[in-house]
Amino acid sequence: MDGLRGHAAPDEDATPQAPLRRPMDPWLFAAVFALSALGLVTVYSASAWLGHHQHRDWQYFLWRQAGFLGLGFVLMLVTSRIDYRLLRRFAPHLMFAAMAMLVTVLFVGQEINGARRWIRYGSLGLQPSELAKVTLAVFLAAMLARQGERVRSFRTGFLPVTFVAGVTMVLVLLEKDLGTTLLLGALTLVMLFVAGTRASYVVAAVMLAAPVIWYQILGVDYRRGRLEEFLSGDSYQVQQGLIAIGSGGTWGLGLGNGKQKLGFLPENHTDFVLATVGEELGFLGIAAVMILIALVVWRGIAIARIAEDRFGTYLAVGLSSLFGLQALVNMAVVLEVIPAKGITLPFLSYGGSSMLAGMVAVGILLAISRSPDPWRWSDQRSRNRVKPRRGASKRAAEPDAGKKNVRRAQPIGEPA
Amino acid sequence: MGSGTGAAPMSEANPSAPASGLGAGSVLGGRAPAGRARNLLQRGGELVRPMATDLRAVRTRAAVVGTVLALGLLGLMWRAWNIGVLRHDHFAELGHRQQLRSYKVEASRGDIVDRGYIALAVTDRVHKVVVNPRLITARGTTDDVVTALLELFPDEDEAYLREELARDKAYRQLRMSLSEEQAARLRERGLDGVSLEQAPHRVYPRRTLAAHVVGRVAAGGKGNLGVEYGMEEYLRGRDAMSRAYFARGKKLLVEGFPDPDVSRGNTVVLTIDSAIQNMAEEAIDELVATWTPASASIVVLDPRNGEVLAMASRPTFDPNHPVETLAQTVNHAVQSDFEPGSTMKAITVAAALETGAVRKEESFFCEKGKWKYTEDHSISDTKPSEWLSVSEILAVSSNICTTKIYERLDKQHLHEWVRRFHFGERPPIEVSGATPGVLAPWQKWSDIQGANVSFGQGMTASPLQVAAAFAVLANEGSYVPPTLVRKILTPEGDEVPITRPAKQRVVRAATAKTVLEMLENVVHSDKGTGKNALVQGYRVAGKTSTAQKASKQGGYAEDEYFASFVGAIPARAPQVVILVSVDLPQGGHYGNEVAAPTFAVLATRVMEHLGVPREDGSRPAPDPIRVLASNVKLAEGFTPIADIEPALPGERPIQVDGGLPDFTGLTIAEAIDAADEAGVVLQPVGSGIAVMQDVPPGPVEPASVVQVFFEPPR
């Protein structure tokens, strides 16, 4: 064994800050860079009139978005240099902090449009639900990695995961943010699915959640209104978004030439930024955005497949599917496929919290992509065996290593 | 946590595999390329159930997730194609319907310029203050607004502002006009409920110059006087519709905005020569100062083409400001009719000569000044005479002998001839309110009225009609309708065709020449009644007139006269006909006494201005006032804006190198500085910004006096 693993020996000494051998994934970085650059231009074009109207400053949103973007890239690069396995160690702490913020916002949050989603400090606002998305992915990845084969069990596998996710979702739902709640639910199910939970649990969870969602939609006036608007095609915002995209045609009206920004299309720089892209850059612009999103997801999945350990795999799947799901939901709303939700388009929409959270998430993906060790099943154990004296801290990072009650692979002929 | 099984030699992947060796193999398999990992399912001939957390299973499921997301994106891309490309026309139409609106582009009124393109009336856009009194009252900021406005308009009445702000209205346009600078300052204040709006504003940059000719516009922007009224259809322009992008109901972007000139009215080029007009204004002012008449008017006409070169009337007004009495706005040269008096004798004589009723060598007995013509009426002459030739009859202006000439014609013929000279019909002049005068049909004439008409009583005519009739004699017997409009230019500079009545032959050229020669005696013979009209260096053919005014009680008032002098100069080839008429002069009443001196002064200056050769062949030195025209004269495709907006103080460098600077655009202080530097003496007239000067820029004699005219910048 030692001989076989000999080539990996230097890594045994690697501290999280040690030089890394594999470069970070260039395609992911390029795709995110392109998306956020396009986003910055589009946000400027879309928000210039609004900025002047509200703040007497044509560039108000541009400079803010540029600031978030700059900060985001710094955070991304810093995160990509940190060993992501630290996240596993601190996953419970992060989850606790995120939940604390979600609770806090319910009390001190600034109320906008009847929802309390923002913790305000001066002109800066923090949206805990944006952070909760990434944190939940981290925590679930850590939890599922620790569970290992137990994931197939209902009591010790499925239930704890859904419990944590459920609590998070309820907290987000209390912010009256159904869109993000559903997103978190979908994220949880995707991660459970990838980790190998029984398909029947996933189906059962969906079926159990359905009546709750149904009630949440029909029992809450504005959501019911949105649904009815959607079904009848009367939603002003969605119609204006379609006009924007339809006006763009194949090639678009040209950057800055969109007219829907002139007070016709609300939120054209945030949730409906895709409509602005469609108006000014046409179908080709939208296609480019979709291809870039697909690139991000693809690279995320690819990173998951080459990740060093199970935690990395799960986390990469979780984060990339988070981007994918969020983009899908956002675009589906704009393209009048599903009823309106308050979901932003990653990297394109104006917004500090979602931008920073997204950039940190990309940083984590990049960190996973550049990880030194190929993924192996017995990573923890090998380390423990070779360097027993450092085992204590490594074990802390691999809490499930060596647990006895892991379900065992069995010959097919024998009953379990 | 992991330490419990730390020593076990089995991999985590298959901790309970029966054979540890195979387990290690599976570890290798797991790390090996995918193609070699198949042995997981079959190990040592034994089928092994793959674990849920098996690497390949996880990878496969991750790929499934990725694929599902990619399929979702693909579906959305199809949807975007459907909306953006397939249904593009539909949505673009919906978009245009809400983004584009048509709105009215208010026509901009055309300019009125003189024959040298000096602007006499232009439309400017000024900023008006618009307030929302309700909002201001609700905010309780009335005092702030009033303070701010008073700061900008120190002269404004505070009570007026407070009254406007106290109204329960959401929109009030205040009366003050703002300059760009004032507007910028007000905008800077950013007062709630106070905004700016642009409004068209008619400006008459030469103020009283030709005020009656140019006229004025009413509050609604429509002309109601002078050429402004008469040429309304050309000046008005057409309101145009334009499409613009709107942002929340506010006009924002203009696409395909019509050239501002599309909706602009045409430019009316007058026949008026501002220099001559200015001379006429000065002459009439002097006349009024001397004789304090009820009214006075001067008409300067080019007999060859009927163009009115100047037309002045008193009392006058400044069209930029409201008038005190409506009487100020009456153009007495056109709108008032008077009994023309002796001037008509020239017409009577011309008619008699033309028909052959009288030969020019004939003499008439003038009854020694008193002739009982009918039972009730006798005709008298101011200067009793016995036998007079036709020429002498005109020179001494004998009523009695004119009556005798008339008797050769009879009522019907005289009426016919008077009509031929276009009395009793409205002249086709392009200003408001032209009077046709009063000329009763000959059947209704009493015997004495026939005689009266022959020497200009018992009928009325406007001074313009008299001048136009006299111009027939000065134009070789042809009548050209008097006109004030030289041409009409579209905003692009193209000429708008206008139909003019053709000139008509009234008398033979020989007859006209004969009468004109006779009329020279009025001024140049010893007996002549119009010797005051003598113009140095030129021969003048003219006729004085001293008409008694009809009294309200019937008959004629004893001491109320209408004095006038009409003359053509130079007599042998007349270039101008000048008519000076004075209604109810005080302290004198003879035409020679009241009107002829003014004619002489004005004619002298006009001859100089036009550079007409004197009898001895010499040419007069050009009158410095010509600068007025040449200085501002612009090319055919002139830009009125450049003309009306004199450069603001400080915008233009003062050019002094070599001689007299161009003062236009300077303030008085700057002009004085510039004059000092150039070593000339400045004689400022008016206040504000310099608009003209009487000596052209360029070489100048040191210490010469330069008159510079200043006008307030709007």
PDB file of C-alpha atoms in Angstrom, chain A residues 1 4-5 7-8 49-50 53 145-146 148-152 190 192-198 236 239-240 242-250 259-260 262-264 279 283 286-288 290-291 293-294 297 301 304-306 310 313-314 317 320-321 324-325 327-329 331-332 334-337 374-381 384-385 395-396 398-404 406-414, chain B residues 1-18 20-21 23-32 34 40-41 43 46-101 245-250 252-253 255:
ATOM      1  CA  MET A   1       0.000   0.000   0.000  1.00  0.00           C
ATOM      2  CA  LEU A   4       1.583   2.131  -4.262  1.00  0.00           C
ATOM      3  CA  ARG A   5       0.808   5.432  -2.652  1.00  0.00           C
ATOM      4  CA  HIS A   7       4.011   9.127  -5.186  1.00  0.00           C
ATOM      5  CA  ALA A   8       1.495  10.884  -3.063  1.00  0.00           C
ATOM      6  CA  TRP A  49     -32.136  55.727 -16.139  1.00  0.00           C
ATOM      7  CA  LEU A  50     -33.278  54.341 -12.796  1.00  0.00           C
ATOM      8  CA  HIS A  53     -34.279  58.886 -11.556  1.00  0.00           C
ATOM      9  CA  ALA A 145     -19.634  12.892   3.248  1.00  0.00           C
ATOM     10  CA  ARG A 146     -19.606  11.915   6.888  1.00  0.00           C
ATOM     11  CA  GLY A 148     -21.083   7.773   3.693  1.00  0.00           C
ATOM     12  CA  GLU A 149     -23.128   4.694   3.026  1.00  0.00           C
ATOM     13  CA  ARG A 150     -25.539   5.559   5.833  1.00  0.00           C
ATOM     14  CA  VAL A 151     -27.108   7.954   3.375  1.00  0.00           C
ATOM     15  CA  ARG A 152     -29.370   5.135   2.275  1.00  0.00           C
ATOM     16  CA  VAL A 190     -30.064  17.047  -5.630  1.00  0.00           C
ATOM     17  CA  LEU A 192     -29.134  13.647  -1.486  1.00  0.00           C
ATOM     18  CA  PHE A 193     -29.624  12.116  -4.889  1.00  0.00           C
ATOM     19  CA  VAL A 194     -25.992  12.469  -5.834  1.00  0.00           C
ATOM     20  CA  ALA A 195     -24.885  11.149  -2.454  1.00  0.00           C
ATOM     21  CA  GLY A 196     -26.943   8.079  -3.137  1.00  0.00           C
ATOM     22  CA  THR A 197     -30.094   8.297  -1.067  1.00  0.00           C
ATOM     23  CA  ARG A 198     -32.988   6.067  -2.021  1.00  0.00           C
ATOM     24  CA  TYR A 236     -47.126  43.336 -16.030  1.00  0.00           C
ATOM     25  CA  GLN A 239     -45.103  40.964 -20.135  1.00  0.00           C
ATOM     26  CA  GLN A 240     -42.681  43.875 -20.129  1.00  0.00           C
ATOM     27  CA  LEU A 242     -41.197  39.535 -22.978  1.00  0.00           C
ATOM     28  CA  ILE A 243     -41.553  42.826 -24.841  1.00  0.00           C
ATOM     29  CA  ALA A 244     -37.927  43.537 -24.067  1.00  0.00           C
ATOM     30  CA  ILE A 245     -36.736  40.152 -25.271  1.00  0.00           C
ATOM     31  CA  GLY A 246     -39.073  40.210 -28.252  1.00  0.00           C
ATOM     32  CA  SER A 247     -37.932  43.698 -29.253  1.00  0.00           C
ATOM     33  CA  GLY A 248     -34.362  42.496 -29.268  1.00  0.00           C
ATOM     34  CA  GLY A 249     -34.870  39.980 -32.020  1.00  0.00           C
ATOM     35  CA  THR A 250     -31.862  38.007 -33.108  1.00  0.00           C
ATOM     36  CA  LYS A 259     -36.041  51.333 -24.247  1.00  0.00           C
ATOM     37  CA  GLN A 260     -37.726  49.129 -21.664  1.00  0.00           C
ATOM     38  CA  LEU A 262     -37.162  53.792 -19.227  1.00  0.00           C
ATOM     39  CA  GLY A 263     -39.528  52.969 -16.443  1.00  0.00           C
ATOM     40  CA  PHE A 264     -41.358  50.200 -18.247  1.00  0.00           C
ATOM     41  CA  GLU A 279     -33.386  43.522 -25.630  1.00  0.00           C
ATOM     42  CA  PHE A 283     -31.307  36.108 -28.798  1.00  0.00           C
ATOM     43  CA  ILE A 286     -29.388  35.243 -24.174  1.00  0.00           C
ATOM     44  CA  ALA A 287     -27.849  32.198 -25.824  1.00  0.00           C
ATOM     45  CA  ALA A 288     -24.415  33.390 -24.778  1.00  0.00           C
ATOM     46  CA  MET A 290     -27.106  30.310 -21.234  1.00  0.00           C
ATOM     47  CA  ILE A 291     -23.982  28.781 -22.717  1.00  0.00           C
ATOM     48  CA  ILE A 293     -24.139  29.242 -17.331  1.00  0.00           C
ATOM     49  CA  ALA A 294     -23.972  25.766 -18.824  1.00  0.00           C
ATOM     50  CA  VAL A 297     -22.404  24.021 -14.353  1.00  0.00           C
ATOM     51  CA  ILE A 301     -19.787  18.854 -12.276  1.00  0.00           C
ATOM     52  CA  ALA A 304     -16.969  17.238  -8.666  1.00  0.00           C
ATOM     53  CA  ARG A 305     -15.872  14.233 -10.654  1.00  0.00           C
ATOM     54  CA  ILE A 306     -12.184  14.873 -10.127  1.00  0.00           C
ATOM     55  CA  ARG A 310     -16.278  12.884  -1.186  1.00  0.00           C
ATOM     56  CA  THR A 313     -17.470  16.019  -4.824  1.00  0.00           C
ATOM     57  CA  TYR A 314     -20.672  16.670  -2.972  1.00  0.00           C
ATOM     58  CA  VAL A 317     -22.149  19.178  -7.201  1.00  0.00           C
ATOM     59  CA  SER A 320     -22.761  24.004  -9.387  1.00  0.00           C
ATOM     60  CA  SER A 321     -26.310  22.726  -9.264  1.00  0.00           C
ATOM     61  CA  GLY A 324     -27.708  25.923 -12.461  1.00  0.00           C
ATOM     62  CA  LEU A 325     -30.996  25.731 -10.584  1.00  0.00           C
ATOM     63  CA  ALA A 327     -30.239  30.399 -13.305  1.00  0.00           C
ATOM     64  CA  LEU A 328     -32.894  28.008 -14.596  1.00  0.00           C
ATOM     65  CA  VAL A 329     -35.536  29.375 -12.236  1.00  0.00           C
ATOM     66  CA  MET A 331     -34.650  32.494 -16.729  1.00  0.00           C
ATOM     67  CA  ALA A 332     -37.788  30.435 -16.627  1.00  0.00           C
ATOM     68  CA  VAL A 334     -38.323  35.860 -17.346  1.00  0.00           C
ATOM     69  CA  LEU A 335     -39.283  33.642 -20.259  1.00  0.00           C
ATOM     70  CA  GLU A 336     -42.754  33.100 -18.802  1.00  0.00           C
ATOM     71  CA  VAL A 337     -42.302  29.406 -18.177  1.00  0.00           C
ATOM     72  CA  PRO A 374      -6.799  12.705  -6.490  1.00  0.00           C
ATOM     73  CA  TRP A 375      -9.885  11.586  -4.741  1.00  0.00           C
ATOM     74  CA  ARG A 376      -9.544   8.284  -3.006  1.00  0.00           C
ATOM     75  CA  TRP A 377     -11.818   6.295  -0.853  1.00  0.00           C
ATOM     76  CA  SER A 378      -9.453   5.780   2.036  1.00  0.00           C
ATOM     77  CA  ASP A 379      -7.890   9.144   2.118  1.00  0.00           C
ATOM     78  CA  GLN A 380      -8.393   9.690   5.799  1.00  0.00           C
ATOM     79  CA  ARG A 381      -7.329   6.299   6.792  1.00  0.00           C
ATOM     80  CA  ASN A 384      -3.895   8.275   9.770  1.00  0.00           C
ATOM     81  CA  ARG A 385      -1.807   5.275   9.089  1.00  0.00           C
ATOM     82  CA  ARG A 395      -9.744  12.891  12.123  1.00  0.00           C
ATOM     83  CA  ALA A 396     -11.486  16.051  13.048  1.00  0.00           C
ATOM     84  CA  GLU A 398     -12.861  13.387   8.453  1.00  0.00           C
ATOM     85  CA  PRO A 399     -15.301  12.742  11.215  1.00  0.00           C
ATOM     86  CA  ASP A 400     -16.919   9.726   9.657  1.00  0.00           C
ATOM     87  CA  ALA A 401     -13.759   7.867   8.830  1.00  0.00           C
ATOM     88  CA  GLY A 402     -13.802   4.439  10.386  1.00  0.00           C
ATOM     89  CA  LYS A 403     -17.333   4.542  11.699  1.00  0.00           C
ATOM     90  CA  LYS A 404     -18.471   0.998  12.338  1.00  0.00           C
ATOM     91  CA  VAL A 406     -21.494   2.094   7.812  1.00  0.00           C
ATOM     92  CA  ARG A 407     -23.554  -0.009   5.546  1.00  0.00           C
ATOM     93  CA  ARG A 408     -21.372  -2.591   3.895  1.00  0.00           C
ATOM     94  CA  ALA A 409     -21.224  -3.722   0.392  1.00  0.00           C
ATOM     95  CA  GLN A 410     -22.517  -7.223   0.202  1.00  0.00           C
ATOM     96  CA  PRO A 411     -22.476  -9.995  -2.298  1.00  0.00           C
ATOM     97  CA  ILE A 412     -25.598  -9.698  -4.363  1.00  0.00           C
ATOM     98  CA  GLY A 413     -26.757 -13.140  -3.553  1.00  0.00           C
ATOM     99  CA  GLU A 414     -26.787 -12.623   0.203  1.00  0.00           C
TER     100      GLU A 414
ATOM    101  CA  MET B   1     -13.616   9.790  15.258  1.00  0.00           C
ATOM    102  CA  GLY B   2     -11.875   7.902  12.541  1.00  0.00           C
ATOM    103  CA  SER B   3      -9.295   6.491  14.925  1.00  0.00           C
ATOM    104  CA  GLY B   4     -11.442   3.558  15.918  1.00  0.00           C
ATOM    105  CA  THR B   5     -10.778   1.694  12.699  1.00  0.00           C
ATOM    106  CA  GLY B   6      -7.529   3.416  11.958  1.00  0.00           C
ATOM    107  CA  ALA B   7      -5.523   0.217  12.037  1.00  0.00           C
ATOM    108  CA  ALA B   8      -7.829  -1.825   9.826  1.00  0.00           C
ATOM    109  CA  PRO B   9      -6.112  -2.669   6.540  1.00  0.00           C
ATOM    110  CA  MET B  10      -9.274  -2.200   4.584  1.00  0.00           C
ATOM    111  CA  SER B  11     -10.261   0.724   2.480  1.00  0.00           C
ATOM    112  CA  GLU B  12     -13.282   2.788   3.327  1.00  0.00           C
ATOM    113  CA  ALA B  13     -14.829   1.882   0.031  1.00  0.00           C
ATOM    114  CA  ASN B  14     -15.523  -1.698   0.878  1.00  0.00           C
ATOM    115  CA  PRO B  15     -14.850  -2.083   4.585  1.00  0.00           C
ATOM    116  CA  SER B  16     -16.610  -5.412   4.826  1.00  0.00           C
ATOM    117  CA  ALA B  17     -15.335  -7.019   1.673  1.00  0.00           C
ATOM    118  CA  PRO B  18     -14.624 -10.666   2.286  1.00  0.00           C
ATOM    119  CA  SER B  20      -8.903  -7.719   2.032  1.00  0.00           C
ATOM    120  CA  GLY B  21      -6.633  -8.204  -0.920  1.00  0.00           C
ATOM    121  CA  GLY B  23     -10.470  -4.724  -1.267  1.00  0.00           C
ATOM    122  CA  ALA B  24      -7.128  -3.170  -1.915  1.00  0.00           C
ATOM    123  CA  GLY B  25      -7.591  -3.994  -5.545  1.00  0.00           C
ATOM    124  CA  SER B  26     -10.805  -2.132  -5.578  1.00  0.00           C
ATOM    125  CA  VAL B  27      -9.046   0.879  -4.191  1.00  0.00           C
ATOM    126  CA  LEU B  28      -6.740   0.758  -7.141  1.00  0.00           C
ATOM    127  CA  GLY B  29      -9.729   0.251  -9.370  1.00  0.00           C
ATOM    128  CA  GLY B  30     -11.324   3.304  -7.902  1.00  0.00           C
ATOM    129  CA  ARG B  31      -8.300   5.396  -8.644  1.00  0.00           C
ATOM    130  CA  ALA B  32      -7.728   3.884 -12.038  1.00  0.00           C
ATOM    131  CA  ALA B  34     -12.811   4.615 -15.663  1.00  0.00           C
ATOM    132  CA  LEU B  40     -16.023  -3.544  -9.074  1.00  0.00           C
ATOM    133  CA  LEU B  41     -19.102  -5.435 -10.050  1.00  0.00           C
ATOM    134  CA  ARG B  43     -14.663  -9.528  -8.097  1.00  0.00           C
ATOM    135  CA  GLU B  46     -18.333 -13.195  -7.197  1.00  0.00           C
ATOM    136  CA  LEU B  47     -20.937 -10.566  -7.953  1.00  0.00           C
ATOM    137  CA  VAL B  48     -20.686  -7.637  -5.595  1.00  0.00           C
ATOM    138  CA  ARG B  49     -23.509  -5.177  -5.137  1.00  0.00           C
ATOM    139  CA  PRO B  50     -22.171  -1.650  -5.789  1.00  0.00           C
ATOM    140  CA  MET B  51     -22.445   0.738  -2.924  1.00  0.00           C
ATOM    141  CA  ALA B  52     -24.502   3.894  -3.056  1.00  0.00           C
ATOM    142  CA  THR B  53     -21.443   5.942  -2.339  1.00  0.00           C
ATOM    143  CA  ASP B  54     -19.391   4.192  -4.943  1.00  0.00           C
ATOM    144  CA  LEU B  55     -17.270   6.603  -6.921  1.00  0.00           C
ATOM    145  CA  ARG B  56     -18.688   5.672 -10.269  1.00  0.00           C
ATOM    146  CA  ALA B  57     -22.250   5.845  -9.030  1.00  0.00           C
ATOM    147  CA  VAL B  58     -21.642   9.269  -7.575  1.00  0.00           C
ATOM    148  CA  ARG B  59     -20.029  10.394 -10.773  1.00  0.00           C
ATOM    149  CA  THR B  60     -22.891   9.082 -12.825  1.00  0.00           C
ATOM    150  CA  ARG B  61     -25.474  10.768 -10.675  1.00  0.00           C
ATOM    151  CA  ALA B  62     -23.550  14.050 -10.795  1.00  0.00           C
ATOM    152  CA  ALA B  63     -23.512  13.733 -14.554  1.00  0.00           C
ATOM    153  CA  VAL B  64     -27.269  13.105 -14.474  1.00  0.00           C
ATOM    154  CA  VAL B  65     -27.762  16.297 -12.511  1.00  0.00           C
ATOM    155  CA  GLY B  66     -25.593  18.185 -14.965  1.00  0.00           C
ATOM    156  CA  THR B  67     -27.457  16.723 -17.909  1.00  0.00           C
ATOM    157  CA  VAL B  68     -30.848  17.610 -16.464  1.00  0.00           C
ATOM    158  CA  LEU B  69     -29.721  21.181 -15.887  1.00  0.00           C
ATOM    159  CA  ALA B  70     -28.294  21.347 -19.399  1.00  0.00           C
ATOM    160  CA  LEU B  71     -31.562  20.057 -20.848  1.00  0.00           C
ATOM    161  CA  GLY B  72     -33.402  22.699 -18.865  1.00  0.00           C
ATOM    162  CA  LEU B  73     -31.148  25.373 -20.320  1.00  0.00           C
ATOM    163  CA  LEU B  74     -31.699  23.965 -23.780  1.00  0.00           C
ATOM    164  CA  GLY B  75     -35.461  24.160 -23.298  1.00  0.00           C
ATOM    165  CA  LEU B  76     -35.204  27.739 -22.146  1.00  0.00           C
ATOM    166  CA  MET B  77     -33.021  28.563 -25.122  1.00  0.00           C
ATOM    167  CA  TRP B  78     -35.724  27.255 -27.415  1.00  0.00           C
ATOM    168  CA  ARG B  79     -38.210  29.402 -25.513  1.00  0.00           C
ATOM    169  CA  ALA B  80     -35.979  32.460 -25.882  1.00  0.00           C
ATOM    170  CA  TRP B  81     -35.667  31.765 -29.617  1.00  0.00           C
ATOM    171  CA  ASN B  82     -39.404  31.525 -29.832  1.00  0.00           C
ATOM    172  CA  ILE B  83     -39.931  34.860 -28.101  1.00  0.00           C
ATOM    173  CA  GLY B  84     -36.988  36.832 -29.353  1.00  0.00           C
ATOM    174  CA  VAL B  85     -36.798  35.690 -32.941  1.00  0.00           C
ATOM    175  CA  LEU B  86     -40.041  34.041 -33.996  1.00  0.00           C
ATOM    176  CA  ARG B  87     -42.336  36.511 -32.250  1.00  0.00           C
ATOM    177  CA  HIS B  88     -40.042  39.498 -32.641  1.00  0.00           C
ATOM    178  CA  ASP B  89     -42.461  41.566 -34.737  1.00  0.00           C
ATOM    179  CA  HIS B  90     -45.301  41.087 -32.303  1.00  0.00           C
ATOM    180  CA  PHE B  91     -43.316  42.180 -29.270  1.00  0.00           C
ATOM    181  CA  ALA B  92     -41.506  44.967 -31.087  1.00  0.00           C
ATOM    182  CA  GLU B  93     -44.900  46.377 -32.035  1.00  0.00           C
ATOM    183  CA  LEU B  94     -46.084  46.126 -28.427  1.00  0.00           C
ATOM    184  CA  GLY B  95     -42.899  47.867 -27.339  1.00  0.00           C
ATOM    185  CA  HIS B  96     -43.226  50.715 -29.796  1.00  0.00           C
ATOM    186  CA  ARG B  97     -46.807  51.204 -28.816  1.00  0.00           C
ATOM    187  CA  GLN B  98     -45.817  52.012 -25.262  1.00  0.00           C
ATOM    188  CA  GLN B  99     -42.393  53.571 -25.790  1.00  0.00           C
ATOM    189  CA  LEU B 100     -43.119  55.829 -28.723  1.00  0.00           C
ATOM    190  CA  ARG B 101     -45.684  58.536 -28.636  1.00  0.00           C
ATOM    191  CA  TYR B 245     -39.428  57.909 -26.710  1.00  0.00           C
ATOM    192  CA  PHE B 246     -41.149  58.410 -23.444  1.00  0.00           C
ATOM    193  CA  ALA B 247     -40.044  57.451 -19.995  1.00  0.00           C
ATOM    194  CA  ARG B 248     -42.872  57.259 -17.516  1.00  0.00           C
ATOM    195  CA  GLY B 249     -44.841  59.865 -19.383  1.00  0.00           C
ATOM    196  CA  LYS B 250     -41.902  62.189 -19.725  1.00  0.00           C
ATOM    197  CA  LEU B 252     -36.997  61.656 -23.115  1.00  0.00           C
ATOM    198  CA  LEU B 253     -35.397  60.759 -26.367  1.00  0.00           C
ATOM    199  CA  GLU B 255     -35.756  60.008 -32.650  1.00  0.00           C
TER     200      GLU B 255
END
